[in-house]
């Protein structure tokens, strides 16, 4: 076991899924923030356990050519980004490696390379922000410090468009001038919890959603006239969340101005987006990812395509013109309403949407005698549940296209599908979150 506060010399060889560096000292894995593979350090041990430890860089002894000066002044404190200390070449390399290593170690593959759709730009790409609000002499908004609920103030977040930060500033001016109270997690008192902003990358429409511990805000008209000065402002919604805990949005939404949703164009289609509906945050990279998924699916006009975890129907509808019929399944009712409306607004008549748990709905569709030639799945980080795996085995589609935001659960599910008669055909990583440690991927499994 390593000794707390002692300094050890070590070289970082790898990264964790959260983007921390990993070094091995005396058989112990040591996790080190802000590290770069290949660098040599003096490391101070901050926490020591039997098989692992957490350390901090005390001194850089050998510097990597990939180390750069951070552009973001709060990067070290803010829990939003992980990689401002390295160049993008190293970031995209480590993301591709992670997907490859997961598929090899957990998925039982033997891949030598992993192509990645690297992002052309790391700045201003995020079309959604959720700022927690806190109080210290005055109310302010920012992002949580990693692993805490301490809000780090950030004047200008570099991965957001400027308009998004303008919304945050306008809301905070309104809050401070009108003495609107700020929610306090420990007492459960106070009104404003989060400022949620979504901006259409193509439409430039802006949806502002205030998450409140209550059902109204004082002087809403005053806030609306401030927001109207921001280019693209379209709608203001109040999200009611009176529950304790970490969930940001509640289930009740009250529209205070405008239609309560925005529109955007993706893959040549027009989409309506409500606050509760999922929509990829990086528009350019999402389009590239979806095009790759469509290509891998090799759909024909005779095919029925089942899209599980379909959100507002982005992938479902983008595949509709190539298929005979497309069916989407999604658990959030608001997203399903959006998906149905999105089919209509694009004149798509061969799409159907169901609200429910992906696995249970798929089992029910299969029991009804529906056949699926191609199934697309795009689950949240926890991956597929047992029902979904079972439904896939029963449908026995020609192809399964798996879009994933967590390579570890993807690889676990690939192994399960291989046991059910599938082989991995294509695998591609995609960077939808430059400067952050998350990585997307899309793989295709074909029936043996
Ligand atoms: N394919 C869509 C959405 C992907 S995100 C797109 O690319 O835009 C994952 C989606 O799965 C979210 O919309 C989420 O609400 C939904 N979801 C989460 N758990 C689910 C479940 N058990 N059954 C069905 N959908 C689920």
CSV table of C-alpha atoms and ligand atoms in Angstrom, one decimal:
chain,number,residue,atom,x,y,z
A,1,UNK,CA,0.0,0.0,0.0
A,2,UNK,CA,1.3,3.5,-0.9
A,3,UNK,CA,1.7,6.1,1.8
A,4,UNK,CA,-0.5,9.2,2.0
A,5,UNK,CA,1.3,12.5,1.4
A,6,UNK,CA,4.5,10.8,0.2
A,7,UNK,CA,5.9,11.7,-3.2
A,8,UNK,CA,6.5,9.0,-5.8
A,9,UNK,CA,8.0,9.2,-9.3
A,10,UNK,CA,5.9,7.6,-12.0
A,11,UNK,CA,5.0,7.7,-15.7
A,12,UNK,CA,1.3,7.9,-16.7
A,13,UNK,CA,0.6,5.1,-19.2
A,14,UNK,CA,-3.2,5.2,-19.7
A,15,UNK,CA,-6.5,7.0,-19.0
A,16,UNK,CA,-9.6,6.2,-17.0
A,17,UNK,CA,-13.0,6.5,-18.5
A,18,UNK,CA,-13.3,9.9,-16.7
A,19,UNK,CA,-10.1,11.1,-18.5
A,20,UNK,CA,-7.8,10.9,-15.5
A,21,UNK,CA,-4.3,9.6,-16.0
A,22,UNK,CA,-3.3,6.2,-14.7
A,23,UNK,CA,0.2,5.3,-13.4
A,24,UNK,CA,1.2,2.0,-11.8
A,25,UNK,CA,3.4,2.4,-8.6
A,26,UNK,CA,4.4,-0.7,-6.7
A,27,UNK,CA,1.6,-2.7,-8.2
A,28,UNK,CA,-1.0,-0.1,-7.3
A,29,UNK,CA,-3.1,1.8,-9.8
A,30,UNK,CA,-2.8,5.6,-9.2
A,31,UNK,CA,-5.4,8.0,-10.6
A,32,UNK,CA,-4.1,11.4,-11.4
A,33,UNK,CA,-6.1,14.4,-12.7
A,34,UNK,CA,-4.8,16.7,-15.5
A,35,UNK,CA,-2.2,14.1,-16.6
A,36,UNK,CA,-1.1,13.1,-20.1
A,37,UNK,CA,0.0,9.7,-21.1
A,38,UNK,CA,3.8,9.5,-21.5
A,39,UNK,CA,4.5,12.2,-19.0
A,40,UNK,CA,6.7,11.6,-15.9
A,41,UNK,CA,5.9,13.2,-12.6
A,42,UNK,CA,6.6,13.5,-9.0
A,43,UNK,CA,3.2,12.5,-7.6
A,44,UNK,CA,1.8,13.2,-4.2
A,45,UNK,CA,-0.5,10.5,-2.9
A,46,UNK,CA,-3.7,12.0,-1.5
A,47,UNK,CA,-5.7,8.9,-0.8
A,48,UNK,CA,-4.3,5.4,-0.5
A,49,UNK,CA,-6.2,2.1,-0.6
A,50,UNK,CA,-5.0,-1.5,-0.9
A,51,UNK,CA,-5.1,-1.8,-4.7
A,52,UNK,CA,-5.5,1.8,-5.9
A,53,UNK,CA,-4.7,5.4,-4.9
A,54,UNK,CA,-5.5,8.9,-5.9
A,55,UNK,CA,-2.6,11.3,-6.5
A,56,UNK,CA,-1.8,14.8,-7.6
A,57,UNK,CA,0.9,16.1,-9.9
A,58,UNK,CA,3.6,17.7,-7.6
A,59,UNK,CA,6.1,18.3,-10.4
A,60,UNK,CA,6.2,17.5,-14.1
A,61,UNK,CA,9.6,15.8,-14.7
A,62,UNK,CA,9.0,15.0,-18.4
A,63,UNK,CA,6.5,17.0,-20.4
A,64,UNK,CA,4.4,15.6,-23.3
A,65,UNK,CA,4.4,17.5,-26.6
A,66,UNK,CA,0.6,17.2,-26.3
A,67,UNK,CA,0.5,19.5,-23.2
A,68,UNK,CA,-1.0,22.9,-23.9
A,69,UNK,CA,-1.8,26.1,-22.0
A,70,UNK,CA,-5.5,26.0,-21.0
A,71,UNK,CA,-7.7,28.4,-22.9
A,72,UNK,CA,-10.4,28.2,-20.2
A,73,UNK,CA,-9.4,30.0,-17.0
A,74,UNK,CA,-11.7,27.9,-14.8
A,75,UNK,CA,-10.9,24.5,-16.5
A,76,UNK,CA,-9.0,23.1,-13.4
A,77,UNK,CA,-12.0,23.8,-11.1
A,78,UNK,CA,-15.0,23.3,-13.3
A,79,UNK,CA,-16.3,19.8,-13.6
A,80,UNK,CA,-17.7,20.4,-17.1
A,81,UNK,CA,-14.6,19.7,-19.2
A,82,UNK,CA,-11.7,17.3,-18.7
A,83,UNK,CA,-9.2,17.9,-21.4
A,84,UNK,CA,-8.2,21.6,-21.8
A,85,UNK,CA,-4.7,20.7,-20.7
A,86,UNK,CA,-4.0,18.6,-23.8
A,87,UNK,CA,-4.2,19.1,-27.5
A,88,UNK,CA,-7.0,17.7,-29.5
A,89,UNK,CA,-4.8,15.2,-31.3
A,90,UNK,CA,-4.2,13.4,-28.0
A,91,UNK,CA,-7.8,13.7,-26.9
A,92,UNK,CA,-9.2,12.1,-30.0
A,93,UNK,CA,-6.5,9.4,-29.9
A,94,UNK,CA,-7.4,8.5,-26.3
A,95,UNK,CA,-11.1,8.4,-27.1
A,96,UNK,CA,-10.6,6.0,-30.1
A,97,UNK,CA,-8.3,3.9,-27.9
A,98,UNK,CA,-10.9,3.7,-25.2
A,99,UNK,CA,-13.6,2.4,-27.6
A,100,UNK,CA,-11.1,-0.1,-29.1
A,101,UNK,CA,-9.9,-1.4,-25.7
A,102,UNK,CA,-13.5,-1.9,-24.4
A,103,UNK,CA,-14.5,-3.9,-27.4
A,104,UNK,CA,-11.4,-6.0,-27.2
A,105,UNK,CA,-11.3,-6.5,-23.4
A,106,UNK,CA,-15.0,-6.7,-22.6
A,107,UNK,CA,-16.4,-7.5,-26.0
A,108,UNK,CA,-14.0,-10.3,-26.9
A,109,UNK,CA,-12.9,-8.6,-30.1
A,110,UNK,CA,-9.4,-8.4,-31.5
A,111,UNK,CA,-9.4,-5.0,-33.2
A,112,UNK,CA,-6.1,-3.3,-34.1
A,113,UNK,CA,-7.4,0.1,-35.0
A,114,UNK,CA,-10.5,2.2,-34.2
A,115,UNK,CA,-11.4,5.0,-36.6
A,116,UNK,CA,-12.8,8.1,-35.0
A,117,UNK,CA,-15.0,10.9,-36.4
A,118,UNK,CA,-12.9,13.6,-34.8
A,119,UNK,CA,-14.5,17.0,-34.2
A,120,UNK,CA,-13.4,19.8,-36.5
A,121,UNK,CA,-13.9,22.4,-33.7
A,122,UNK,CA,-13.9,22.2,-29.9
A,123,UNK,CA,-15.5,25.6,-29.4
A,124,UNK,CA,-19.1,26.7,-29.1
A,125,UNK,CA,-20.5,23.3,-30.2
A,126,UNK,CA,-22.8,22.5,-27.2
A,127,UNK,CA,-26.4,23.4,-28.0
A,128,UNK,CA,-27.6,22.8,-24.5
A,129,UNK,CA,-26.5,24.1,-21.1
A,130,UNK,CA,-27.9,23.5,-17.6
A,131,UNK,CA,-26.4,26.0,-15.2
A,132,UNK,CA,-26.9,25.4,-11.4
A,133,UNK,CA,-27.6,28.6,-9.5
A,134,UNK,CA,-26.0,29.4,-6.1
A,135,UNK,CA,-25.8,32.3,-3.7
A,136,UNK,CA,-22.6,34.0,-2.3
A,137,UNK,CA,-23.2,37.7,-1.5
A,138,UNK,CA,-25.3,37.6,-4.7
A,139,UNK,CA,-26.9,35.0,-6.9
A,140,UNK,CA,-24.6,33.5,-9.6
A,141,UNK,CA,-24.7,30.6,-12.0
A,142,UNK,CA,-22.0,28.3,-13.3
A,143,UNK,CA,-21.2,24.7,-13.3
A,144,UNK,CA,-20.5,22.2,-10.5
A,145,UNK,CA,-17.0,21.6,-9.4
A,146,UNK,CA,-16.1,17.9,-10.3
A,147,UNK,CA,-17.6,15.5,-7.8
A,148,UNK,CA,-19.3,18.3,-5.7
A,149,UNK,CA,-22.3,20.6,-5.7
A,150,UNK,CA,-20.2,23.7,-5.3
A,151,UNK,CA,-21.0,26.0,-8.2
A,152,UNK,CA,-17.9,27.4,-10.0
A,153,UNK,CA,-18.7,30.7,-11.6
A,154,UNK,CA,-17.7,30.9,-15.3
A,155,UNK,CA,-18.1,34.1,-17.2
A,156,UNK,CA,-17.7,32.6,-20.6
A,157,UNK,CA,-17.9,28.8,-21.2
A,158,UNK,CA,-15.9,28.1,-24.4
A,159,UNK,CA,-17.8,25.0,-25.5
A,160,UNK,CA,-21.1,27.0,-25.5
A,161,UNK,CA,-22.2,29.5,-28.1
A,162,UNK,CA,-22.0,33.1,-26.8
A,163,UNK,CA,-25.9,33.5,-26.9
A,164,UNK,CA,-26.2,30.7,-24.3
A,165,UNK,CA,-24.0,32.6,-21.8
A,166,UNK,CA,-26.0,35.8,-22.6
A,167,UNK,CA,-29.2,34.1,-21.5
A,168,UNK,CA,-27.5,33.1,-18.2
A,169,UNK,CA,-26.3,36.7,-17.6
A,170,UNK,CA,-29.8,38.1,-18.5
A,171,UNK,CA,-31.5,35.7,-16.1
A,172,UNK,CA,-29.0,36.4,-13.3
A,173,UNK,CA,-29.4,40.2,-13.7
A,174,UNK,CA,-33.2,39.7,-13.4
A,175,UNK,CA,-32.7,37.4,-10.4
A,176,UNK,CA,-30.4,39.8,-8.5
A,177,UNK,CA,-32.4,43.0,-9.3
A,178,UNK,CA,-35.7,41.5,-8.3
A,179,UNK,CA,-34.3,39.6,-5.3
A,180,UNK,CA,-35.6,36.2,-6.6
A,181,UNK,CA,-34.5,33.6,-4.1
A,182,UNK,CA,-32.1,30.8,-5.0
A,183,UNK,CA,-32.7,27.2,-4.0
A,184,UNK,CA,-30.7,25.8,-1.2
A,185,UNK,CA,-30.2,22.0,-1.3
A,186,UNK,CA,-29.7,21.6,2.4
A,187,UNK,CA,-32.9,23.4,3.5
A,188,UNK,CA,-35.0,22.7,0.4
A,189,UNK,CA,-36.0,26.4,0.4
A,190,UNK,CA,-35.6,29.1,-2.3
A,191,UNK,CA,-37.0,29.2,-5.8
A,192,UNK,CA,-34.5,29.1,-8.7
A,193,UNK,CA,-32.6,25.8,-9.1
A,194,UNK,CA,-31.2,25.7,-12.6
A,195,UNK,CA,-31.2,27.7,-15.8
A,196,UNK,CA,-31.6,25.4,-18.8
A,197,UNK,CA,-30.9,26.7,-22.3
A,198,UNK,CA,-31.3,24.9,-25.6
A,199,UNK,CA,-30.3,26.6,-28.9
A,200,UNK,CA,-31.0,25.2,-32.4
A,201,UNK,CA,-27.7,24.9,-34.2
A,202,UNK,CA,-29.3,25.7,-37.6
A,203,UNK,CA,-32.5,27.5,-36.6
A,204,UNK,CA,-30.7,29.5,-33.9
A,205,UNK,CA,-33.9,29.5,-31.9
A,206,UNK,CA,-33.4,29.6,-28.1
A,207,UNK,CA,-35.5,27.9,-25.5
A,208,UNK,CA,-35.0,29.1,-21.9
A,209,UNK,CA,-36.3,26.9,-19.1
A,210,UNK,CA,-36.1,28.0,-15.5
A,211,UNK,CA,-36.1,25.0,-13.1
A,212,UNK,CA,-38.0,26.2,-10.0
A,213,UNK,CA,-39.0,25.0,-6.6
A,214,UNK,CA,-42.4,26.5,-7.2
A,215,UNK,CA,-45.0,27.1,-9.9
A,216,UNK,CA,-44.5,30.8,-10.8
A,217,UNK,CA,-41.7,33.4,-10.9
A,218,UNK,CA,-42.2,37.1,-10.0
A,219,UNK,CA,-42.3,39.6,-12.8
A,220,UNK,CA,-42.1,37.1,-15.6
A,221,UNK,CA,-42.8,39.8,-18.2
A,222,UNK,CA,-39.7,41.7,-17.1
A,223,UNK,CA,-37.6,38.6,-17.6
A,224,UNK,CA,-39.2,38.1,-21.1
A,225,UNK,CA,-38.4,41.6,-22.2
A,226,UNK,CA,-34.7,41.1,-21.1
A,227,UNK,CA,-34.5,37.8,-23.0
A,228,UNK,CA,-36.1,39.3,-26.1
A,229,UNK,CA,-32.9,41.4,-26.5
A,230,UNK,CA,-30.9,38.1,-27.2
A,231,UNK,CA,-30.9,37.1,-30.8
A,232,UNK,CA,-33.0,33.9,-31.4
A,233,UNK,CA,-34.9,33.9,-28.1
A,234,UNK,CA,-38.1,32.1,-28.8
A,235,UNK,CA,-39.7,30.6,-25.7
A,236,UNK,CA,-39.6,30.7,-21.9
A,237,UNK,CA,-40.7,27.7,-19.9
A,238,UNK,CA,-40.9,27.1,-16.2
A,239,UNK,CA,-40.0,23.6,-15.1
A,240,UNK,CA,-41.5,22.7,-11.7
A,241,UNK,CA,-39.1,20.6,-9.5
A,242,UNK,CA,-40.1,20.6,-5.8
A,243,UNK,CA,-38.3,17.3,-5.0
A,244,UNK,CA,-35.0,17.0,-3.2
A,245,UNK,CA,-32.3,15.2,-5.1
A,246,UNK,CA,-30.1,15.5,-8.2
A,247,UNK,CA,-32.7,15.2,-11.0
A,248,UNK,CA,-32.7,18.5,-12.8
A,249,UNK,CA,-36.0,18.7,-14.6
A,250,UNK,CA,-39.3,17.7,-13.0
A,251,UNK,CA,-42.3,16.4,-14.9
A,252,UNK,CA,-44.4,19.6,-15.0
A,253,UNK,CA,-43.7,22.4,-17.5
A,254,UNK,CA,-45.5,25.7,-17.6
A,255,UNK,CA,-45.0,27.8,-20.8
A,256,UNK,CA,-44.6,31.5,-19.9
A,257,UNK,CA,-43.8,32.8,-23.4
A,258,UNK,CA,-43.8,31.4,-26.9
A,259,UNK,CA,-44.7,27.9,-28.0
A,260,UNK,CA,-42.9,26.0,-25.3
A,261,UNK,CA,-40.5,24.3,-27.8
A,262,UNK,CA,-38.0,25.2,-30.4
A,263,UNK,CA,-37.3,23.8,-33.9
A,264,UNK,CA,-34.1,22.7,-35.5
A,265,UNK,CA,-33.0,21.1,-38.7
A,266,UNK,CA,-31.0,17.8,-38.6
A,267,UNK,CA,-30.1,15.5,-41.5
A,268,UNK,CA,-32.3,17.6,-43.7
A,269,UNK,CA,-35.4,17.2,-41.5
A,270,UNK,CA,-37.2,19.6,-39.3
A,271,UNK,CA,-37.5,18.7,-35.6
A,272,UNK,CA,-39.6,20.1,-32.8
A,273,UNK,CA,-37.8,19.9,-29.5
A,274,UNK,CA,-39.4,20.2,-26.0
A,275,UNK,CA,-37.4,20.8,-22.9
A,276,UNK,CA,-37.7,17.2,-21.7
A,277,UNK,CA,-36.8,15.6,-25.0
A,278,UNK,CA,-33.3,14.3,-25.7
A,279,UNK,CA,-31.4,15.9,-28.6
A,280,UNK,CA,-27.7,15.4,-29.2
A,281,UNK,CA,-25.7,18.5,-28.0
A,282,UNK,CA,-23.2,18.6,-30.9
A,283,UNK,CA,-25.2,19.1,-34.1
A,284,UNK,CA,-22.4,18.7,-36.6
A,285,UNK,CA,-21.0,15.6,-35.1
A,286,UNK,CA,-24.4,14.1,-34.5
A,287,UNK,CA,-25.2,14.4,-38.2
A,288,UNK,CA,-22.0,12.6,-39.0
A,289,UNK,CA,-22.7,9.9,-36.4
A,290,UNK,CA,-26.3,9.4,-37.8
A,291,UNK,CA,-25.0,9.3,-41.4
A,292,UNK,CA,-22.6,6.5,-40.3
A,293,UNK,CA,-25.4,4.6,-38.6
A,294,UNK,CA,-27.6,4.9,-41.7
A,295,UNK,CA,-24.8,3.7,-43.9
A,296,UNK,CA,-24.0,0.8,-41.6
A,297,UNK,CA,-27.7,-0.2,-41.5
A,298,UNK,CA,-27.8,-1.0,-45.2
A,299,UNK,CA,-31.6,-0.6,-45.3
A,300,UNK,CA,-33.7,-1.6,-48.3
A,301,UNK,CA,-37.2,-0.5,-49.3
A,302,UNK,CA,-38.6,-3.8,-48.1
A,303,UNK,CA,-37.3,-3.5,-44.6
A,304,UNK,CA,-39.0,-2.7,-41.4
A,305,UNK,CA,-36.7,-0.8,-39.1
A,306,UNK,CA,-37.2,-0.8,-35.4
A,307,UNK,CA,-35.5,2.2,-33.6
A,308,UNK,CA,-35.3,1.6,-29.8
A,309,UNK,CA,-34.6,4.5,-27.5
A,310,UNK,CA,-35.6,6.8,-30.3
A,311,UNK,CA,-35.9,10.2,-28.5
A,312,UNK,CA,-37.7,12.7,-30.8
A,313,UNK,CA,-37.3,10.3,-33.7
A,314,UNK,CA,-34.1,11.7,-35.2
A,315,UNK,CA,-32.6,8.4,-36.4
A,316,UNK,CA,-36.0,6.8,-37.0
A,317,UNK,CA,-37.1,9.6,-39.4
A,318,UNK,CA,-33.6,10.0,-41.0
A,319,UNK,CA,-33.9,6.3,-42.0
A,320,UNK,CA,-37.6,6.4,-43.1
A,321,UNK,CA,-37.0,7.3,-46.7
A,322,UNK,CA,-34.8,4.3,-47.3
A,323,UNK,CA,-37.1,1.8,-45.5
A,324,UNK,CA,-40.5,0.3,-46.0
A,325,UNK,CA,-41.6,1.1,-42.5
A,326,UNK,CA,-39.9,2.5,-39.4
A,327,UNK,CA,-41.0,2.1,-35.8
A,328,UNK,CA,-39.6,4.1,-32.9
A,329,UNK,CA,-39.9,3.3,-29.2
A,330,UNK,CA,-39.1,5.9,-26.4
A,331,UNK,CA,-39.9,6.1,-22.7
A,332,UNK,CA,-40.4,9.9,-22.3
A,333,UNK,CA,-44.0,10.8,-23.3
A,334,UNK,CA,-43.1,14.4,-24.3
A,335,UNK,CA,-40.4,13.0,-26.6
A,336,UNK,CA,-42.9,10.6,-28.2
A,337,UNK,CA,-45.3,13.5,-28.8
A,338,UNK,CA,-42.4,15.4,-30.4
A,339,UNK,CA,-41.5,12.4,-32.5
A,340,UNK,CA,-45.1,12.0,-33.8
A,341,UNK,CA,-45.2,15.7,-34.6
A,342,UNK,CA,-41.8,15.5,-36.3
A,343,UNK,CA,-43.1,12.7,-38.6
A,344,UNK,CA,-46.0,14.9,-39.6
A,345,UNK,CA,-44.1,18.1,-40.1
A,346,UNK,CA,-41.7,16.3,-42.5
A,347,UNK,CA,-44.6,14.6,-44.3
A,348,UNK,CA,-43.3,11.1,-43.3
A,349,UNK,CA,-46.1,8.5,-43.5
A,350,UNK,CA,-44.3,5.2,-42.9
A,351,UNK,CA,-43.3,6.0,-39.3
A,352,UNK,CA,-45.0,4.9,-36.1
A,353,UNK,CA,-44.0,5.7,-32.5
A,354,UNK,CA,-44.7,3.9,-29.2
A,355,UNK,CA,-44.2,5.2,-25.7
A,356,UNK,CA,-42.7,2.6,-23.2
A,357,UNK,CA,-39.7,0.8,-22.0
A,358,UNK,CA,-37.6,-0.3,-25.0
A,359,UNK,CA,-37.3,-3.9,-23.9
A,360,UNK,CA,-40.9,-4.4,-22.8
A,361,UNK,CA,-42.3,-2.6,-25.9
A,362,UNK,CA,-40.1,-4.6,-28.2
A,363,UNK,CA,-41.2,-7.9,-26.6
A,364,UNK,CA,-44.8,-6.8,-27.0
A,365,UNK,CA,-44.3,-5.9,-30.7
A,366,UNK,CA,-42.6,-9.2,-31.3
A,367,UNK,CA,-45.4,-11.1,-29.6
A,368,UNK,CA,-47.9,-9.2,-31.9
A,369,UNK,CA,-46.1,-10.7,-34.9
A,370,UNK,CA,-44.2,-7.6,-36.0
A,371,UNK,CA,-41.0,-8.5,-37.9
A,372,UNK,CA,-37.9,-6.3,-37.8
A,373,UNK,CA,-35.2,-6.6,-40.5
A,374,UNK,CA,-32.9,-4.0,-38.9
A,375,UNK,CA,-33.0,-2.8,-35.3
A,376,UNK,CA,-31.2,0.3,-34.2
A,377,UNK,CA,-30.6,0.8,-30.5
A,378,UNK,CA,-29.3,4.0,-28.9
A,379,UNK,CA,-29.6,3.5,-25.1
A,380,UNK,CA,-28.5,5.7,-22.2
A,381,UNK,CA,-25.1,5.0,-20.6
A,382,UNK,CA,-26.3,1.9,-18.7
A,383,UNK,CA,-26.8,0.1,-22.0
A,384,UNK,CA,-29.4,-2.5,-22.9
A,385,UNK,CA,-31.5,-4.2,-20.2
A,386,UNK,CA,-32.2,-8.0,-20.2
A,387,UNK,CA,-35.6,-7.5,-21.9
A,388,UNK,CA,-34.1,-5.6,-24.8
A,389,UNK,CA,-31.4,-8.3,-25.3
A,390,UNK,CA,-34.1,-10.9,-25.2
A,391,UNK,CA,-36.3,-9.0,-27.7
A,392,UNK,CA,-33.3,-8.6,-30.1
A,393,UNK,CA,-32.7,-12.4,-29.9
A,394,UNK,CA,-36.4,-13.1,-30.7
A,395,UNK,CA,-36.6,-10.6,-33.5
A,396,UNK,CA,-33.4,-12.0,-34.9
A,397,UNK,CA,-32.9,-9.0,-37.3
A,398,UNK,CA,-30.5,-9.2,-40.2
A,399,UNK,CA,-28.5,-6.3,-38.7
A,400,UNK,CA,-28.3,-4.5,-35.3
A,401,UNK,CA,-26.9,-1.0,-35.4
A,402,UNK,CA,-25.8,0.0,-31.9
A,403,UNK,CA,-25.3,3.7,-31.2
A,404,UNK,CA,-23.7,4.1,-27.8
A,405,UNK,CA,-22.5,6.8,-25.4
A,406,UNK,CA,-20.6,4.4,-23.1
A,407,UNK,CA,-18.1,2.0,-24.7
A,408,UNK,CA,-18.0,-0.3,-21.6
A,409,UNK,CA,-21.7,-1.1,-21.7
A,410,UNK,CA,-21.6,-1.3,-25.5
A,411,UNK,CA,-18.9,-3.9,-25.3
A,412,UNK,CA,-20.8,-5.8,-22.6
A,413,UNK,CA,-23.9,-5.9,-24.8
A,414,UNK,CA,-21.8,-6.8,-27.9
A,415,UNK,CA,-20.6,-9.9,-26.0
A,416,UNK,CA,-24.2,-10.8,-25.1
A,417,UNK,CA,-25.3,-10.4,-28.7
A,418,UNK,CA,-22.4,-12.5,-29.9
A,419,UNK,CA,-23.7,-15.3,-27.7
A,420,UNK,CA,-27.0,-15.0,-29.5
A,421,UNK,CA,-25.6,-15.5,-33.0
A,422,UNK,CA,-24.3,-12.2,-34.0
A,423,UNK,CA,-20.8,-11.0,-35.2
A,424,UNK,CA,-19.4,-7.5,-35.0
A,425,UNK,CA,-19.1,-6.0,-38.5
A,426,UNK,CA,-18.3,-2.3,-38.2
A,427,UNK,CA,-17.1,-0.2,-35.4
A,428,UNK,CA,-16.5,3.6,-35.4
A,429,UNK,CA,-15.9,6.1,-32.5
A,430,UNK,CA,-17.3,9.6,-32.8
A,431,UNK,CA,-16.3,12.6,-30.7
A,432,UNK,CA,-19.5,14.5,-29.9
A,433,UNK,CA,-18.1,16.0,-26.7
A,434,UNK,CA,-14.7,17.7,-27.4
A,435,UNK,CA,-12.8,18.6,-24.2
A,436,UNK,CA,-15.0,16.3,-22.2
A,437,UNK,CA,-14.2,12.6,-21.5
A,438,UNK,CA,-17.4,11.1,-23.0
A,439,UNK,CA,-17.2,9.4,-26.3
A,440,UNK,CA,-19.9,8.0,-28.7
A,441,UNK,CA,-19.6,5.0,-31.0
A,442,UNK,CA,-21.6,3.1,-33.5
A,443,UNK,CA,-21.2,-0.5,-34.3
A,444,UNK,CA,-23.1,-3.0,-36.5
A,445,UNK,CA,-23.7,-6.6,-35.6
A,446,UNK,CA,-24.8,-9.0,-38.4
A,447,UNK,CA,-26.5,-12.3,-38.0
A,448,UNK,CA,-24.2,-15.3,-38.6
B,1,LIG,N1,-31.8,8.1,-30.7
B,1,LIG,C1,-32.2,9.4,-30.1
B,1,LIG,C2,-32.1,9.4,-28.6
B,1,LIG,C3,-31.0,8.7,-27.9
B,1,LIG,S1,-30.7,9.1,-26.2
B,1,LIG,C4,-31.3,10.5,-30.6
B,1,LIG,O1,-30.2,10.2,-31.1
B,1,LIG,O2,-31.6,11.6,-30.6
B,1,LIG,C5,-31.5,7.8,-25.4
B,1,LIG,C6,-33.0,7.9,-25.3
B,1,LIG,O3,-33.5,6.8,-24.6
B,1,LIG,C7,-33.5,9.1,-24.6
B,1,LIG,O4,-34.5,9.8,-25.4
B,1,LIG,C8,-34.2,8.5,-23.3
B,1,LIG,O5,-35.4,9.2,-22.9
B,1,LIG,C9,-34.6,7.1,-23.8
B,1,LIG,N2,-34.7,6.1,-22.8
B,1,LIG,C10,-34.1,5.9,-21.6
B,1,LIG,N3,-34.5,4.8,-21.0
B,1,LIG,C11,-35.4,4.2,-21.8
B,1,LIG,C12,-36.1,3.0,-21.8
B,1,LIG,N4,-36.0,2.1,-20.7
B,1,LIG,N5,-36.9,2.6,-22.8
B,1,LIG,C13,-37.0,3.5,-23.9
B,1,LIG,N6,-36.4,4.6,-24.0
B,1,LIG,C14,-35.5,5.0,-23.0
